[in-house]
Amino acid sequence: SAVISQKPSRDICQRGTSLTIQCQVDSQVTMMFWYRQQPGQSLTLIATANQGSEATYESGFVIDKFPISRPNLTFSTLTVSNMSPEDSSIYLCSVEGTGERDGYGYTFGSGTRLTVV
Amino acid sequence: EDKVVQSPLSLVVHEGDTVTLNCSYEVTNFRSLLWYKQEKKAPTFLFMLTSSGIEKKSGRLSSILDKKELFSILNITATQTGDSAIYLCAEALYGQNFVFGPGTRLSVLP
């Protein structure tokens, strides 16, 4: 299965600023997924990032707030823009499992714990 | 969008107990049912289930799917404190979309 390096691991940011989260995959993948997990909540898909095209955003998420880059098949970034305390969450990138064990499961990055003050 | 429901939402047991976690789902576009363990930030994959009645087993953990009744269970026998985590159930849909349940927070006391 793919190995994903995600950074930063955590950050504390001032409201009104932006934070860019990076994910590097050790193999080429067609799609990368970005999730948010608010405190006490489950994972919610923000967007799907394909290389060479604009990301596809889920209902409730917009490009101006969460711009995504996907410059190649192994890398993606998610920016959380103009942050407010409501953006305090864990942000996770993931790719579809490719190993026999994973099947159609997800492999997740290590996550970024964001706190906005 | 399909909805995934998990129960209980939280559970406190003592080491050595056996626990059963439940997951029910809707079936608009079902592809598979997945279980994950989330200890800190990143969920780790446990099982993927696609066929009814076939138990998947890994050590003290096992899981089974009932596609007729639209539910799955995750069993953990002889629980240990290291099993304390949030257990997430997710439905994989065709179109490469996943819907996660709210999770069951399991606390295993020594």
JSON list of C-alpha atoms in Angstrom, two decimals, chain B residues 1 6 17 22 27 63 71 79 82 98-99 102 108 110:
[
{"chain": "B", "resi": 1, "resn": "GLU", "atom": "CA", "xyz": [-26.21, 10.55, 0.14]},
{"chain": "B", "resi": 6, "resn": "GLN", "atom": "CA", "xyz": [-22.81, 3.21, 14.31]},
{"chain": "B", "resi": 17, "resn": "ASP", "atom": "CA", "xyz": [-14.06, -8.21, 27.97]},
{"chain": "B", "resi": 22, "resn": "ASN", "atom": "CA", "xyz": [-22.40, -2.23, 15.14]},
{"chain": "B", "resi": 27, "resn": "VAL", "atom": "CA", "xyz": [-27.52, 0.75, -0.06]},
{"chain": "B", "resi": 63, "resn": "SER", "atom": "CA", "xyz": [-15.91, -8.65, 11.29]},
{"chain": "B", "resi": 71, "resn": "PHE", "atom": "CA", "xyz": [-25.28, -4.10, 8.74]},
{"chain": "B", "resi": 79, "resn": "THR", "atom": "CA", "xyz": [-9.80, -6.57, 24.90]},
{"chain": "B", "resi": 82, "resn": "GLY", "atom": "CA", "xyz": [-4.27, -0.80, 23.43]},
{"chain": "B", "resi": 98, "resn": "PHE", "atom": "CA", "xyz": [-16.86, 6.97, 0.88]},
{"chain": "B", "resi": 99, "resn": "VAL", "atom": "CA", "xyz": [-19.33, 7.76, 3.65]},
{"chain": "B", "resi": 102, "resn": "PRO", "atom": "CA", "xyz": [-19.74, 8.79, 13.44]},
{"chain": "B", "resi": 108, "resn": "VAL", "atom": "CA", "xyz": [-10.65, -0.28, 27.72]},
{"chain": "B", "resi": 110, "resn": "PRO", "atom": "CA", "xyz": [-7.06, -1.97, 33.02]}
]
